[in-house]
PDB file of C-alpha atoms in Angstrom:
ATOM      1  CA  MET A  12      24.063 -24.514  16.040  1.00 53.00           C
ATOM      2  CA  SER A  13      21.718 -24.022  13.386  1.00 65.00           C
ATOM      3  CA  ARG A  14      22.888 -25.236   9.964  1.00 87.00           C
ATOM      4  CA  LEU A  15      20.702 -22.109   7.837  1.00 96.00           C
ATOM      5  CA  HIS A  16      21.086 -19.056   8.739  1.00 96.00           C
ATOM      6  CA  LEU A  17      18.689 -16.035   7.249  1.00 97.00           C
ATOM      7  CA  TYR A  18      19.514 -12.176   6.681  1.00 96.00           C
ATOM      8  CA  VAL A  19      16.894 -10.009   6.965  1.00 97.00           C
ATOM      9  CA  ASP A  20      15.547  -6.289   6.776  1.00 95.00           C
ATOM     10  CA  SER A  21      15.771  -4.561  10.458  1.00 93.00           C
ATOM     11  CA  GLN A  22      12.654  -3.179   9.852  1.00 94.00           C
ATOM     12  CA  PHE A  23      10.744  -6.853   8.986  1.00 97.00           C
ATOM     13  CA  THR A  24       8.820  -5.196   6.260  1.00 96.00           C
ATOM     14  CA  SER A  25      10.832  -6.156   3.095  1.00 97.00           C
ATOM     15  CA  PRO A  26       7.498  -8.645   1.612  1.00 97.00           C
ATOM     16  CA  TYR A  27      10.635 -10.627   0.115  1.00 97.00           C
ATOM     17  CA  ALA A  28      12.211 -11.728   3.709  1.00 97.00           C
ATOM     18  CA  LEU A  29       8.908 -12.411   4.778  1.00 98.00           C
ATOM     19  CA  SER A  30       8.449 -14.871   1.986  1.00 98.00           C
ATOM     20  CA  VAL A  31      11.888 -16.677   2.834  1.00 98.00           C
ATOM     21  CA  PHE A  32      10.678 -17.272   6.583  1.00 98.00           C
ATOM     22  CA  VAL A  33       7.634 -18.379   5.914  1.00 98.00           C
ATOM     23  CA  ALA A  34       8.819 -20.640   3.443  1.00 98.00           C
ATOM     24  CA  LEU A  35      11.211 -22.115   6.038  1.00 98.00           C
ATOM     25  CA  ARG A  36       8.548 -22.174   8.887  1.00 98.00           C
ATOM     26  CA  GLU A  37       5.983 -23.968   6.789  1.00 98.00           C
ATOM     27  CA  LYS A  38       8.771 -26.753   5.579  1.00 98.00           C
ATOM     28  CA  GLY A  39       9.796 -26.564   9.593  1.00 97.00           C
ATOM     29  CA  ILE A  40      13.759 -26.095   9.028  1.00 96.00           C
ATOM     30  CA  ASP A  41      15.352 -25.227  12.045  1.00 95.00           C
ATOM     31  CA  PHE A  42      17.305 -21.675  11.360  1.00 96.00           C
ATOM     32  CA  ALA A  43      18.954 -18.749  12.718  1.00 96.00           C
ATOM     33  CA  MET A  44      18.117 -15.220  12.066  1.00 96.00           C
ATOM     34  CA  SER A  45      19.686 -11.880  11.963  1.00 95.00           C
ATOM     35  CA  ALA A  46      18.606  -8.511  11.029  1.00 92.00           C
ATOM     36  CA  VAL A  47      20.408  -6.181   8.583  1.00 92.00           C
ATOM     37  CA  ASP A  48      19.996  -2.053   8.752  1.00 85.00           C
ATOM     38  CA  LEU A  49      19.852  -1.320   5.554  1.00 80.00           C
ATOM     39  CA  GLN A  50      19.020   2.629   6.580  1.00 80.00           C
ATOM     40  CA  LYS A  51      23.169   2.088   7.899  1.00 81.00           C
ATOM     41  CA  PHE A  52      23.856   0.909   4.697  1.00 76.00           C
ATOM     42  CA  GLU A  53      25.164  -2.587   6.685  1.00 70.00           C
ATOM     43  CA  HIS A  54      24.008  -4.712   3.229  1.00 83.00           C
ATOM     44  CA  GLN A  55      27.035  -2.648   1.297  1.00 76.00           C
ATOM     45  CA  ALA A  56      29.215  -3.568   3.662  1.00 78.00           C
ATOM     46  CA  ASP A  57      32.398  -5.982   3.191  1.00 73.00           C
ATOM     47  CA  ALA A  58      30.980  -8.659   5.385  1.00 79.00           C
ATOM     48  CA  TYR A  59      27.756  -8.614   3.780  1.00 82.00           C
ATOM     49  CA  ALA A  60      28.774  -8.644   0.199  1.00 83.00           C
ATOM     50  CA  VAL A  61      30.591 -11.691   0.905  1.00 82.00           C
ATOM     51  CA  LEU A  62      27.308 -13.559   1.276  1.00 83.00           C
ATOM     52  CA  SER A  63      25.402 -11.712  -0.303  1.00 82.00           C
ATOM     53  CA  GLN A  64      26.692 -10.909  -4.062  1.00 81.00           C
ATOM     54  CA  THR A  65      23.716  -8.699  -4.864  1.00 84.00           C
ATOM     55  CA  GLN A  66      24.384  -6.819  -1.445  1.00 84.00           C
ATOM     56  CA  ARG A  67      20.497  -7.401  -0.606  1.00 84.00           C
ATOM     57  CA  VAL A  68      17.794  -9.204   1.877  1.00 91.00           C
ATOM     58  CA  PRO A  69      16.989 -11.526   2.164  1.00 97.00           C
ATOM     59  CA  THR A  70      20.053 -14.093   2.011  1.00 95.00           C
ATOM     60  CA  LEU A  71      20.046 -17.379   2.977  1.00 97.00           C
ATOM     61  CA  VAL A  72      23.460 -19.353   4.363  1.00 96.00           C
ATOM     62  CA  ASP A  73      23.506 -22.807   4.204  1.00 96.00           C
ATOM     63  CA  GLY A  74      26.208 -24.435   5.130  1.00 92.00           C
ATOM     64  CA  ASP A  75      29.046 -23.231   2.882  1.00 91.00           C
ATOM     65  CA  PHE A  76      26.491 -22.192   0.199  1.00 94.00           C
ATOM     66  CA  ALA A  77      24.769 -18.529   0.345  1.00 95.00           C
ATOM     67  CA  LEU A  78      22.266 -17.038  -2.105  1.00 96.00           C
ATOM     68  CA  SER A  79      20.062 -14.148  -1.957  1.00 95.00           C
ATOM     69  CA  GLU A  80      16.562 -13.065  -4.084  1.00 94.00           C
ATOM     70  CA  SER A  81      13.672 -14.299  -2.449  1.00 96.00           C
ATOM     71  CA  SER A  82      12.063 -16.652  -5.297  1.00 96.00           C
ATOM     72  CA  ALA A  83      15.766 -17.830  -5.921  1.00 96.00           C
ATOM     73  CA  ILE A  84      16.037 -19.022  -1.779  1.00 98.00           C
ATOM     74  CA  THR A  85      12.281 -20.528  -1.900  1.00 98.00           C
ATOM     75  CA  GLU A  86      12.635 -22.471  -4.919  1.00 97.00           C
ATOM     76  CA  TYR A  87      15.952 -24.313  -3.632  1.00 98.00           C
ATOM     77  CA  LEU A  88      14.074 -24.865  -0.325  1.00 98.00           C
ATOM     78  CA  ASP A  89      11.593 -26.361  -2.127  1.00 98.00           C
ATOM     79  CA  SER A  90      14.711 -28.631  -4.336  1.00 97.00           C
ATOM     80  CA  ALA A  91      16.529 -29.277  -1.180  1.00 97.00           C
ATOM     81  CA  TYR A  92      14.122 -29.949   1.313  1.00 96.00           C
ATOM     82  CA  PRO A  93      10.888 -31.603  -0.579  1.00 96.00           C
ATOM     83  CA  GLU A  94       9.203 -32.981   2.665  1.00 96.00           C
ATOM     84  CA  VAL A  95       7.212 -30.570   2.651  1.00 97.00           C
ATOM     85  CA  PRO A  96       6.228 -28.702  -0.435  1.00 97.00           C
ATOM     86  CA  ILE A  97       5.810 -24.837  -0.894  1.00 98.00           C
ATOM     87  CA  TYR A  98       5.120 -24.940  -4.622  1.00 98.00           C
ATOM     88  CA  PRO A  99       2.809 -26.911  -7.040  1.00 97.00           C
ATOM     89  CA  LYS A 100       3.931 -30.102  -8.046  1.00 95.00           C
ATOM     90  CA  ASP A 101       2.513 -30.371 -11.446  1.00 96.00           C
ATOM     91  CA  VAL A 102       4.612 -28.794 -13.999  1.00 97.00           C
ATOM     92  CA  ARG A 103       2.101 -26.394 -15.815  1.00 97.00           C
ATOM     93  CA  LEU A 104       1.200 -25.591 -12.168  1.00 96.00           C
ATOM     94  CA  LEU A 105       4.717 -24.747 -10.791  1.00 97.00           C
ATOM     95  CA  ALA A 106       5.061 -22.484 -13.855  1.00 97.00           C
ATOM     96  CA  LYS A 107       2.234 -20.359 -13.404  1.00 96.00           C
ATOM     97  CA  ALA A 108       3.382 -19.780  -9.615  1.00 97.00           C
ATOM     98  CA  ARG A 109       6.764 -18.917 -11.026  1.00 97.00           C
ATOM     99  CA  GLN A 110       5.069 -16.483 -13.619  1.00 97.00           C
ATOM    100  CA  VAL A 111       2.935 -15.223 -10.506  1.00 97.00           C
ATOM    101  CA  GLN A 112       5.867 -14.529  -8.530  1.00 97.00           C
ATOM    102  CA  ALA A 113       7.733 -12.673 -11.598  1.00 97.00           C
ATOM    103  CA  TRP A 114       5.061 -10.385 -11.902  1.00 97.00           C
ATOM    104  CA  ILE A 115       4.623  -9.364  -8.873  1.00 97.00           C
ATOM    105  CA  ARG A 116       8.113  -8.486  -7.750  1.00 96.00           C
ATOM    106  CA  SER A 117       8.480  -6.655 -11.548  1.00 96.00           C
ATOM    107  CA  ASP A 118       5.037  -5.061 -11.904  1.00 97.00           C
ATOM    108  CA  LEU A 119       2.515  -3.150  -9.886  1.00 97.00           C
ATOM    109  CA  LEU A 120       5.474  -0.331  -9.088  1.00 97.00           C
ATOM    110  CA  PRO A 121       2.968   2.001  -8.501  1.00 98.00           C
ATOM    111  CA  ILE A 122       1.051   0.727  -5.588  1.00 98.00           C
ATOM    112  CA  ARG A 123       4.966  -0.640  -4.314  1.00 96.00           C
ATOM    113  CA  GLN A 124       5.176   3.135  -4.429  1.00 97.00           C
ATOM    114  CA  GLU A 125       2.356   4.560  -2.523  1.00 98.00           C
ATOM    115  CA  ARG A 126       1.476   1.687  -0.408  1.00 98.00           C
ATOM    116  CA  SER A 127       4.857   1.071   1.285  1.00 97.00           C
ATOM    117  CA  THR A 128       4.811  -2.046   3.113  1.00 97.00           C
ATOM    118  CA  VAL A 129       5.789   0.024   6.561  1.00 96.00           C
ATOM    119  CA  GLY A 130       1.841   0.183   6.369  1.00 96.00           C
ATOM    120  CA  VAL A 131       1.536  -2.968   6.528  1.00 97.00           C
ATOM    121  CA  PHE A 132       3.528  -3.716   9.338  1.00 97.00           C
ATOM    122  CA  TYR A 133       3.678  -0.345  11.216  1.00 96.00           C
ATOM    123  CA  GLY A 134      -0.050   0.749  10.678  1.00 94.00           C
ATOM    124  CA  GLN A 135       1.450   3.720   8.933  1.00 94.00           C
ATOM    125  CA  GLN A 136      -1.457   5.527   6.503  1.00 95.00           C
ATOM    126  CA  TYR A 137      -0.993   6.859   2.970  1.00 97.00           C
ATOM    127  CA  GLY A 138      -3.106   9.229   0.968  1.00 97.00           C
ATOM    128  CA  PRO A 139      -5.576   8.471  -1.849  1.00 97.00           C
ATOM    129  CA  LEU A 140      -3.769   6.864  -5.166  1.00 98.00           C
ATOM    130  CA  SER A 141      -2.785   8.611  -7.717  1.00 98.00           C
ATOM    131  CA  PRO A 142      -4.073   7.704 -11.067  1.00 98.00           C
ATOM    132  CA  THR A 143      -1.666   5.447 -12.256  1.00 98.00           C
ATOM    133  CA  ALA A 144      -1.821   3.753  -9.032  1.00 98.00           C
ATOM    134  CA  ARG A 145      -5.374   2.778  -9.299  1.00 98.00           C
ATOM    135  CA  GLU A 146      -4.714   1.332 -12.676  1.00 98.00           C
ATOM    136  CA  SER A 147      -2.009  -0.789 -11.047  1.00 98.00           C
ATOM    137  CA  ALA A 148      -4.564  -1.592  -8.309  1.00 98.00           C
ATOM    138  CA  ASP A 149      -7.122  -1.886 -11.142  1.00 98.00           C
ATOM    139  CA  LYS A 150      -4.841  -4.364 -12.729  1.00 98.00           C
ATOM    140  CA  LEU A 151      -3.784  -6.423  -9.492  1.00 98.00           C
ATOM    141  CA  PHE A 152      -7.649  -7.560  -8.997  1.00 98.00           C
ATOM    142  CA  TYR A 153      -8.526  -8.728 -12.362  1.00 97.00           C
ATOM    143  CA  THR A 154      -5.505 -10.704 -12.356  1.00 96.00           C
ATOM    144  CA  ALA A 155      -6.017 -11.841  -9.043  1.00 96.00           C
ATOM    145  CA  GLN A 156      -9.469 -12.256  -9.763  1.00 95.00           C
ATOM    146  CA  ALA A 157      -8.698 -14.150 -13.143  1.00 94.00           C
ATOM    147  CA  LEU A 158      -6.356 -16.158 -10.830  1.00 94.00           C
ATOM    148  CA  LEU A 159      -8.674 -17.040  -8.182  1.00 94.00           C
ATOM    149  CA  LYS A 160     -11.690 -19.000  -9.240  1.00 83.00           C
ATOM    150  CA  GLU A 161     -14.860 -18.664  -7.343  1.00 76.00           C
ATOM    151  CA  GLY A 162     -15.011 -20.863  -4.619  1.00 75.00           C
ATOM    152  CA  VAL A 163     -11.127 -21.747  -4.363  1.00 86.00           C
ATOM    153  CA  GLU A 164      -9.054 -20.995  -1.298  1.00 92.00           C
ATOM    154  CA  ASN A 165      -5.456 -21.205  -2.643  1.00 96.00           C
ATOM    155  CA  LEU A 166      -4.360 -20.275  -6.209  1.00 96.00           C
ATOM    156  CA  PHE A 167      -3.027 -23.288  -7.271  1.00 94.00           C
ATOM    157  CA  GLY A 168      -5.397 -25.865  -5.138  1.00 89.00           C
ATOM    158  CA  GLN A 169      -3.585 -26.529  -2.006  1.00 92.00           C
ATOM    159  CA  TRP A 170      -1.302 -23.690  -0.270  1.00 97.00           C
ATOM    160  CA  SER A 171       1.496 -22.368  -1.694  1.00 98.00           C
ATOM    161  CA  ILE A 172       4.158 -19.519  -0.926  1.00 98.00           C
ATOM    162  CA  VAL A 173       3.155 -17.706  -3.745  1.00 98.00           C
ATOM    163  CA  ASP A 174      -0.450 -16.980  -1.544  1.00 98.00           C
ATOM    164  CA  VAL A 175       1.496 -15.393   0.578  1.00 98.00           C
ATOM    165  CA  ASP A 176       2.945 -13.531  -1.722  1.00 98.00           C
ATOM    166  CA  LEU A 177       0.139 -12.172  -3.553  1.00 98.00           C
ATOM    167  CA  ALA A 178      -1.956 -11.572  -0.102  1.00 98.00           C
ATOM    168  CA  LEU A 179       1.185  -9.144   0.914  1.00 98.00           C
ATOM    169  CA  MET A 180       0.797  -7.178  -2.568  1.00 98.00           C
ATOM    170  CA  LEU A 181      -3.171  -7.338  -1.686  1.00 98.00           C
ATOM    171  CA  ASN A 182      -2.701  -5.740   2.051  1.00 98.00           C
ATOM    172  CA  ARG A 183      -0.866  -2.805   1.144  1.00 98.00           C
ATOM    173  CA  LEU A 184      -4.022  -1.865  -0.320  1.00 98.00           C
ATOM    174  CA  ILE A 185      -6.408  -3.198   2.344  1.00 98.00           C
ATOM    175  CA  LEU A 186      -4.755  -2.425   5.105  1.00 98.00           C
ATOM    176  CA  ASN A 187      -4.382   1.228   4.126  1.00 97.00           C
ATOM    177  CA  GLY A 188      -8.500   1.250   3.859  1.00 97.00           C
ATOM    178  CA  ASP A 189      -8.410   0.892  -0.036  1.00 97.00           C
ATOM    179  CA  THR A 190     -11.351  -0.372  -1.592  1.00 97.00           C
ATOM    180  CA  VAL A 191     -10.710  -4.097  -2.581  1.00 98.00           C
ATOM    181  CA  PRO A 192     -13.195  -6.607  -3.939  1.00 97.00           C
ATOM    182  CA  SER A 193     -14.555  -8.421  -0.988  1.00 96.00           C
ATOM    183  CA  ALA A 194     -13.256 -12.020  -2.394  1.00 95.00           C
ATOM    184  CA  LEU A 195      -9.616 -10.763  -2.347  1.00 97.00           C
ATOM    185  CA  VAL A 196     -10.294  -9.367   1.177  1.00 97.00           C
ATOM    186  CA  GLU A 197     -11.573 -12.741   2.438  1.00 96.00           C
ATOM    187  CA  TYR A 198      -8.942 -14.265   0.551  1.00 96.00           C
ATOM    188  CA  ALA A 199      -5.777 -11.797   1.597  1.00 97.00           C
ATOM    189  CA  GLN A 200      -7.244 -12.125   5.156  1.00 97.00           C
ATOM    190  CA  ARG A 201      -7.222 -15.843   5.114  1.00 96.00           C
ATOM    191  CA  GLN A 202      -3.991 -16.126   3.979  1.00 97.00           C
ATOM    192  CA  TRP A 203      -2.520 -13.515   6.718  1.00 97.00           C
ATOM    193  CA  GLN A 204      -3.805 -15.542   9.248  1.00 97.00           C
ATOM    194  CA  ARG A 205      -1.486 -18.810   8.740  1.00 97.00           C
ATOM    195  CA  PRO A 206       0.782 -19.007  11.894  1.00 98.00           C
ATOM    196  CA  SER A 207       3.992 -18.511   9.663  1.00 98.00           C
ATOM    197  CA  VAL A 208       2.557 -15.186   8.842  1.00 98.00           C
ATOM    198  CA  GLN A 209       1.629 -14.066  11.888  1.00 98.00           C
ATOM    199  CA  GLU A 210       4.954 -14.733  13.695  1.00 98.00           C
ATOM    200  CA  TRP A 211       6.214 -12.442  11.631  1.00 98.00           C
ATOM    201  CA  VAL A 212       3.560  -9.837  11.601  1.00 97.00           C
ATOM    202  CA  ALA A 213       3.978 -10.083  15.546  1.00 97.00           C
ATOM    203  CA  LEU A 214       8.153  -9.713  15.316  1.00 97.00           C
ATOM    204  CA  GLU A 215       8.918  -6.463  17.419  1.00 95.00           C
ATOM    205  CA  ARG A 216      10.171  -3.825  15.388  1.00 95.00           C
ATOM    206  CA  PRO A 217      12.276  -0.659  16.055  1.00 93.00           C
ATOM    207  CA  PRO A 218      10.196   2.341  15.877  1.00 91.00           C
ATOM    208  CA  LEU A 219       9.830   4.150  13.347  1.00 83.00           C
ATOM    209  CA  SER A 220      11.258   7.252  14.418  1.00 58.00           C
ATOM    210  CA  THR A 221      14.631   5.208  14.965  1.00 44.00           C
ATOM    211  CA  ALA A 222      14.279   2.927  12.079  1.00 41.00           C
ATOM    212  CA  GLY A 223      14.537   5.389   9.319  1.00 34.00           C
TER     213      GLY A 223
END
């Protein structure tokens, strides 16, 4: 049996579950995975709440230790299983990586509201961005371009899990057909082709009509 167990959403659309899944695959860690149906409020069930004190996905169980919140999980994995790093080793670059992850998770709400990851993983299309979402998109482009100097393939030199987080945010727009600077499109497409990411993309998902 696998020592590690990852709980994710049953539609496999959570960007945060994707981040942890990719981290585990990149590190070559064996794990089992279970789907939690958020539409049926399975994340609020007593049995799950015992594991996930925040009652959210993803949650990782490692032996007798359980942890929720994706960036906390990926940082834990990098400390507990350091053989294959998924974060920069340099202390200042690591701080920057944490900054970008926190920013992606706490800002850009209009993009997340108007460009659901249902569009990314199911191909659902959405209408034009509102003025507020357009402002958020412009901020995303400005920040991403500032972080990605010309000719640089990854955010911090070598690939890190933060590249997947940023690529997913960009793909909310790119895969909907929104206008995105070409350099950022190339960056997101390159990140999206990693085998670990493509394995998540290829997961069999329930039809939207029954998944909620």
